[in-house]
Amino acid sequence: MRSVYIHIPFCSDICNYCDFCKVYYDSDVVSRYLDALEFEIAKRYNGEVVSTLYIGGGTPSVLSISELERLFQIISRFNLDSFLEFTFECNVDSLSYDKMLFLFNHGVNRISLGVQTFNDKFLKFLNRGHCSADVVRVVDDLKRVGFRNISVDLMYAFPGESVSDVSSDLDFLLRLDIPHVSTYSLMIEPHTKFFVDGALSIDEDLDYEMYRLICDRLRDNGYKHYEVSNFSREGFCSRHNLTYWNNFNYYGFGCGASGYIGNVRYDNTRSLNKYLAHDFLWHEDVLSKSDIILNEFILGFRKLDGINISSFSQKYGDIFKYDVINRLILEGKLINDGCNIYINPSYVYISNTILVDFIGEVYE
Ligand SMILES: C[S@@+](CC[C@H](N)C(=O)[O-])C[C@H]1O[C@@H](n2cnc3c(N)ncnc32)[C@H](O)[C@@H]1O
Ligand code: SF4
């Protein structure tokens, strides 16, 4: 079984905060890109059964129906599991009713929708091409078409945002009755308009207050907080993203995509020209056993359920041989419930600062 990520780097507008691998949409380039993508998949894919497929971007929904037809013809090469989770990432402004119908009729069963905020003033500030009324219409249409598994990306911690603004976003979100939410605190990344303009991150205490509000409100409204930044109703957690946090193998295809096959982690080039010339790979790392164990800890503790003691021990030996595990349990930062070891919920917000302690410990 394998998971597959496919990157579609085209966007109709460029958001002021975004450092993802993306370029402006151009139909001639899309056509050449899809040819290169088909070539890469033919070269790398070994015919395994695909259990989760995630088409992300960029903005996959910016493709026209005829470009989507070509993309789905390429996807038909995969040996798809009958219980496939098939996610398609969409922006509100490019998701027409026709495209929704097309996706639904071609096996997509999960939509990840980039909403970011329901506040029209902040949507403009981010340079998003939609307003909150568009989100309501699109979510309504998605449900009418038949999509049940919908996820929304919600950002917070914009310069000038208050806790009460976040609270209003949560009120709006809860009214939409969406089964999965991914939340992101705004990062001011180099190479973005915000960075160039000198935008500053908000105060850390305020960021924490917003995070706590999000966790509490979503939990009180029936969402399970299952990963540091992800929340889902029963049965709607992202199986694809769990592949990453469970440290399992996956293919990454497309410009800027990353993959993990066998003991090799690889990143494709972010240069569109190189990708179109079939010069796909940027670099690869062959992981040692210690590297793999470090990833198991760092990724596994992102899940609120943490790491299963017996499955870890079957793969890598006794988990308690790592002093850092025993020390963090004694300090109350990790909890051992006899089955799983997981981050104490009070420390989830600062989990990164705890996880760095593992770096010095796993290398013998
Ligand atoms: C792959 S990206 C973009 C998906 C899609 N094109 C969109 O814009 O809706 C996935 C999510 O990462 C988040 N994101 C991107 N850049 C970010 C940043 N600088 N800080 C925080 N979150 C960010 C946004 O919520 C975005 O929806
Ligand atoms: S956030 Fe999404 S739509 Fe905006 S530039 Fe990045 S990939 Fe494109």
JSON list of N, CA and C in Angstrom, two decimals, residues 309-345:
[
{"chain": "A", "resi": 309, "resn": "ILE", "atom": "N", "xyz": [3.34, 1.97, 22.10]},
{"chain": "A", "resi": 309, "resn": "ILE", "atom": "CA", "xyz": [4.56, 1.42, 22.69]},
{"chain": "A", "resi": 309, "resn": "ILE", "atom": "C", "xyz": [4.94, 0.09, 22.04]},
{"chain": "A", "resi": 310, "resn": "SER", "atom": "N", "xyz": [3.94, -0.81, 21.85]},
{"chain": "A", "resi": 310, "resn": "SER", "atom": "CA", "xyz": [4.31, -2.14, 21.35]},
{"chain": "A", "resi": 310, "resn": "SER", "atom": "C", "xyz": [4.67, -2.10, 19.87]},
{"chain": "A", "resi": 311, "resn": "SER", "atom": "N", "xyz": [3.97, -1.27, 19.06]},
{"chain": "A", "resi": 311, "resn": "SER", "atom": "CA", "xyz": [4.38, -1.28, 17.65]},
{"chain": "A", "resi": 311, "resn": "SER", "atom": "C", "xyz": [5.74, -0.61, 17.46]},
{"chain": "A", "resi": 312, "resn": "PHE", "atom": "N", "xyz": [6.06, 0.39, 18.31]},
{"chain": "A", "resi": 312, "resn": "PHE", "atom": "CA", "xyz": [7.40, 0.97, 18.23]},
{"chain": "A", "resi": 312, "resn": "PHE", "atom": "C", "xyz": [8.43, -0.11, 18.59]},
{"chain": "A", "resi": 313, "resn": "SER", "atom": "N", "xyz": [8.16, -0.83, 19.69]},
{"chain": "A", "resi": 313, "resn": "SER", "atom": "CA", "xyz": [9.14, -1.81, 20.17]},
{"chain": "A", "resi": 313, "resn": "SER", "atom": "C", "xyz": [9.36, -2.92, 19.16]},
{"chain": "A", "resi": 314, "resn": "GLN", "atom": "N", "xyz": [8.26, -3.33, 18.47]},
{"chain": "A", "resi": 314, "resn": "GLN", "atom": "CA", "xyz": [8.42, -4.38, 17.44]},
{"chain": "A", "resi": 314, "resn": "GLN", "atom": "C", "xyz": [9.36, -3.92, 16.33]},
{"chain": "A", "resi": 315, "resn": "LYS", "atom": "N", "xyz": [9.29, -2.63, 15.99]},
{"chain": "A", "resi": 315, "resn": "LYS", "atom": "CA", "xyz": [10.11, -2.15, 14.86]},
{"chain": "A", "resi": 315, "resn": "LYS", "atom": "C", "xyz": [11.53, -1.79, 15.29]},
{"chain": "A", "resi": 316, "resn": "TYR", "atom": "N", "xyz": [11.66, -1.15, 16.47]},
{"chain": "A", "resi": 316, "resn": "TYR", "atom": "CA", "xyz": [12.97, -0.55, 16.81]},
{"chain": "A", "resi": 316, "resn": "TYR", "atom": "C", "xyz": [13.51, -0.97, 18.16]},
{"chain": "A", "resi": 317, "resn": "GLY", "atom": "N", "xyz": [12.86, -1.90, 18.85]},
{"chain": "A", "resi": 317, "resn": "GLY", "atom": "CA", "xyz": [13.33, -2.29, 20.18]},
{"chain": "A", "resi": 317, "resn": "GLY", "atom": "C", "xyz": [12.67, -1.43, 21.25]},
{"chain": "A", "resi": 318, "resn": "ASP", "atom": "N", "xyz": [13.03, -1.73, 22.51]},
{"chain": "A", "resi": 318, "resn": "ASP", "atom": "CA", "xyz": [12.37, -1.13, 23.67]},
{"chain": "A", "resi": 318, "resn": "ASP", "atom": "C", "xyz": [12.42, 0.42, 23.63]},
{"chain": "A", "resi": 319, "resn": "ILE", "atom": "N", "xyz": [11.24, 1.04, 23.67]},
{"chain": "A", "resi": 319, "resn": "ILE", "atom": "CA", "xyz": [11.19, 2.52, 23.58]},
{"chain": "A", "resi": 319, "resn": "ILE", "atom": "C", "xyz": [11.79, 3.17, 24.84]},
{"chain": "A", "resi": 320, "resn": "PHE", "atom": "N", "xyz": [11.75, 2.40, 25.96]},
{"chain": "A", "resi": 320, "resn": "PHE", "atom": "CA", "xyz": [12.24, 3.00, 27.22]},
{"chain": "A", "resi": 320, "resn": "PHE", "atom": "C", "xyz": [13.76, 2.99, 27.34]},
{"chain": "A", "resi": 321, "resn": "LYS", "atom": "N", "xyz": [14.41, 2.46, 26.29]},
{"chain": "A", "resi": 321, "resn": "LYS", "atom": "CA", "xyz": [15.88, 2.53, 26.36]},
{"chain": "A", "resi": 321, "resn": "LYS", "atom": "C", "xyz": [16.37, 3.96, 26.05]},
{"chain": "A", "resi": 322, "resn": "TYR", "atom": "N", "xyz": [15.44, 4.80, 25.57]},
{"chain": "A", "resi": 322, "resn": "TYR", "atom": "CA", "xyz": [15.83, 6.19, 25.31]},
{"chain": "A", "resi": 322, "resn": "TYR", "atom": "C", "xyz": [15.60, 7.02, 26.57]},
{"chain": "A", "resi": 323, "resn": "ASP", "atom": "N", "xyz": [16.70, 7.50, 27.16]},
{"chain": "A", "resi": 323, "resn": "ASP", "atom": "CA", "xyz": [16.60, 8.25, 28.42]},
{"chain": "A", "resi": 323, "resn": "ASP", "atom": "C", "xyz": [15.64, 9.43, 28.31]},
{"chain": "A", "resi": 324, "resn": "VAL", "atom": "N", "xyz": [15.63, 10.04, 27.09]},
{"chain": "A", "resi": 324, "resn": "VAL", "atom": "CA", "xyz": [14.80, 11.23, 26.91]},
{"chain": "A", "resi": 324, "resn": "VAL", "atom": "C", "xyz": [13.32, 10.91, 27.15]},
{"chain": "A", "resi": 325, "resn": "ILE", "atom": "N", "xyz": [12.89, 9.70, 26.77]},
{"chain": "A", "resi": 325, "resn": "ILE", "atom": "CA", "xyz": [11.48, 9.30, 26.98]},
{"chain": "A", "resi": 325, "resn": "ILE", "atom": "C", "xyz": [11.20, 9.26, 28.50]},
{"chain": "A", "resi": 326, "resn": "ASN", "atom": "N", "xyz": [12.08, 8.59, 29.24]},
{"chain": "A", "resi": 326, "resn": "ASN", "atom": "CA", "xyz": [11.86, 8.45, 30.69]},
{"chain": "A", "resi": 326, "resn": "ASN", "atom": "C", "xyz": [11.92, 9.82, 31.38]},
{"chain": "A", "resi": 327, "resn": "ARG", "atom": "N", "xyz": [12.85, 10.66, 30.93]},
{"chain": "A", "resi": 327, "resn": "ARG", "atom": "CA", "xyz": [12.99, 11.97, 31.55]},
{"chain": "A", "resi": 327, "resn": "ARG", "atom": "C", "xyz": [11.75, 12.83, 31.30]},
{"chain": "A", "resi": 328, "resn": "LEU", "atom": "N", "xyz": [11.27, 12.83, 30.02]},
{"chain": "A", "resi": 328, "resn": "LEU", "atom": "CA", "xyz": [10.11, 13.68, 29.69]},
{"chain": "A", "resi": 328, "resn": "LEU", "atom": "C", "xyz": [8.84, 13.17, 30.39]},
{"chain": "A", "resi": 329, "resn": "ILE", "atom": "N", "xyz": [8.77, 11.84, 30.62]},
{"chain": "A", "resi": 329, "resn": "ILE", "atom": "CA", "xyz": [7.61, 11.31, 31.37]},
{"chain": "A", "resi": 329, "resn": "ILE", "atom": "C", "xyz": [7.70, 11.79, 32.82]},
{"chain": "A", "resi": 330, "resn": "LEU", "atom": "N", "xyz": [8.91, 11.71, 33.40]},
{"chain": "A", "resi": 330, "resn": "LEU", "atom": "CA", "xyz": [9.09, 12.17, 34.79]},
{"chain": "A", "resi": 330, "resn": "LEU", "atom": "C", "xyz": [8.77, 13.66, 34.93]},
{"chain": "A", "resi": 331, "resn": "GLU", "atom": "N", "xyz": [9.14, 14.43, 33.92]},
{"chain": "A", "resi": 331, "resn": "GLU", "atom": "CA", "xyz": [8.88, 15.89, 33.97]},
{"chain": "A", "resi": 331, "resn": "GLU", "atom": "C", "xyz": [7.42, 16.22, 33.68]},
{"chain": "A", "resi": 332, "resn": "GLY", "atom": "N", "xyz": [6.63, 15.20, 33.31]},
{"chain": "A", "resi": 332, "resn": "GLY", "atom": "CA", "xyz": [5.20, 15.44, 33.03]},
{"chain": "A", "resi": 332, "resn": "GLY", "atom": "C", "xyz": [4.94, 15.98, 31.64]},
{"chain": "A", "resi": 333, "resn": "LYS", "atom": "N", "xyz": [5.97, 16.03, 30.79]},
{"chain": "A", "resi": 333, "resn": "LYS", "atom": "CA", "xyz": [5.76, 16.57, 29.44]},
{"chain": "A", "resi": 333, "resn": "LYS", "atom": "C", "xyz": [5.23, 15.48, 28.50]},
{"chain": "A", "resi": 334, "resn": "LEU", "atom": "N", "xyz": [5.59, 14.23, 28.77]},
{"chain": "A", "resi": 334, "resn": "LEU", "atom": "CA", "xyz": [5.00, 13.09, 28.05]},
{"chain": "A", "resi": 334, "resn": "LEU", "atom": "C", "xyz": [4.16, 12.30, 29.04]},
{"chain": "A", "resi": 335, "resn": "ILE", "atom": "N", "xyz": [3.11, 11.62, 28.51]},
{"chain": "A", "resi": 335, "resn": "ILE", "atom": "CA", "xyz": [2.27, 10.78, 29.35]},
{"chain": "A", "resi": 335, "resn": "ILE", "atom": "C", "xyz": [2.33, 9.35, 28.82]},
{"chain": "A", "resi": 336, "resn": "ASN", "atom": "N", "xyz": [2.50, 8.38, 29.74]},
{"chain": "A", "resi": 336, "resn": "ASN", "atom": "CA", "xyz": [2.48, 6.96, 29.38]},
{"chain": "A", "resi": 336, "resn": "ASN", "atom": "C", "xyz": [1.20, 6.37, 29.94]},
{"chain": "A", "resi": 337, "resn": "ASP", "atom": "N", "xyz": [0.26, 5.96, 29.04]},
{"chain": "A", "resi": 337, "resn": "ASP", "atom": "CA", "xyz": [-1.00, 5.38, 29.57]},
{"chain": "A", "resi": 337, "resn": "ASP", "atom": "C", "xyz": [-0.97, 3.86, 29.53]},
{"chain": "A", "resi": 338, "resn": "GLY", "atom": "N", "xyz": [0.24, 3.29, 29.32]},
{"chain": "A", "resi": 338, "resn": "GLY", "atom": "CA", "xyz": [0.37, 1.83, 29.29]},
{"chain": "A", "resi": 338, "resn": "GLY", "atom": "C", "xyz": [0.33, 1.30, 27.87]},
{"chain": "A", "resi": 339, "resn": "CYS", "atom": "N", "xyz": [-0.40, 1.95, 26.99]},
{"chain": "A", "resi": 339, "resn": "CYS", "atom": "CA", "xyz": [-0.48, 1.54, 25.57]},
{"chain": "A", "resi": 339, "resn": "CYS", "atom": "C", "xyz": [0.31, 2.50, 24.70]},
{"chain": "A", "resi": 340, "resn": "ASN", "atom": "N", "xyz": [0.05, 3.78, 24.91]},
{"chain": "A", "resi": 340, "resn": "ASN", "atom": "CA", "xyz": [0.65, 4.83, 24.08]},
{"chain": "A", "resi": 340, "resn": "ASN", "atom": "C", "xyz": [1.43, 5.80, 24.96]},
{"chain": "A", "resi": 341, "resn": "ILE", "atom": "N", "xyz": [2.41, 6.45, 24.33]},
{"chain": "A", "resi": 341, "resn": "ILE", "atom": "CA", "xyz": [3.08, 7.58, 24.97]},
{"chain": "A", "resi": 341, "resn": "ILE", "atom": "C", "xyz": [2.73, 8.81, 24.13]},
{"chain": "A", "resi": 342, "resn": "TYR", "atom": "N", "xyz": [2.27, 9.86, 24.78]},
{"chain": "A", "resi": 342, "resn": "TYR", "atom": "CA", "xyz": [1.86, 11.03, 24.02]},
{"chain": "A", "resi": 342, "resn": "TYR", "atom": "C", "xyz": [2.21, 12.31, 24.78]},
{"chain": "A", "resi": 343, "resn": "ILE", "atom": "N", "xyz": [2.22, 13.41, 24.04]},
{"chain": "A", "resi": 343, "resn": "ILE", "atom": "CA", "xyz": [2.55, 14.70, 24.66]},
{"chain": "A", "resi": 343, "resn": "ILE", "atom": "C", "xyz": [1.42, 15.11, 25.61]},
{"chain": "A", "resi": 344, "resn": "ASN", "atom": "N", "xyz": [1.78, 15.54, 26.79]},
{"chain": "A", "resi": 344, "resn": "ASN", "atom": "CA", "xyz": [0.80, 16.09, 27.72]},
{"chain": "A", "resi": 344, "resn": "ASN", "atom": "C", "xyz": [0.06, 17.24, 27.00]},
{"chain": "A", "resi": 345, "resn": "PRO", "atom": "N", "xyz": [-1.28, 17.19, 26.91]},
{"chain": "A", "resi": 345, "resn": "PRO", "atom": "CA", "xyz": [-2.00, 18.21, 26.15]},
{"chain": "A", "resi": 345, "resn": "PRO", "atom": "C", "xyz": [-1.61, 19.64, 26.52]}
]
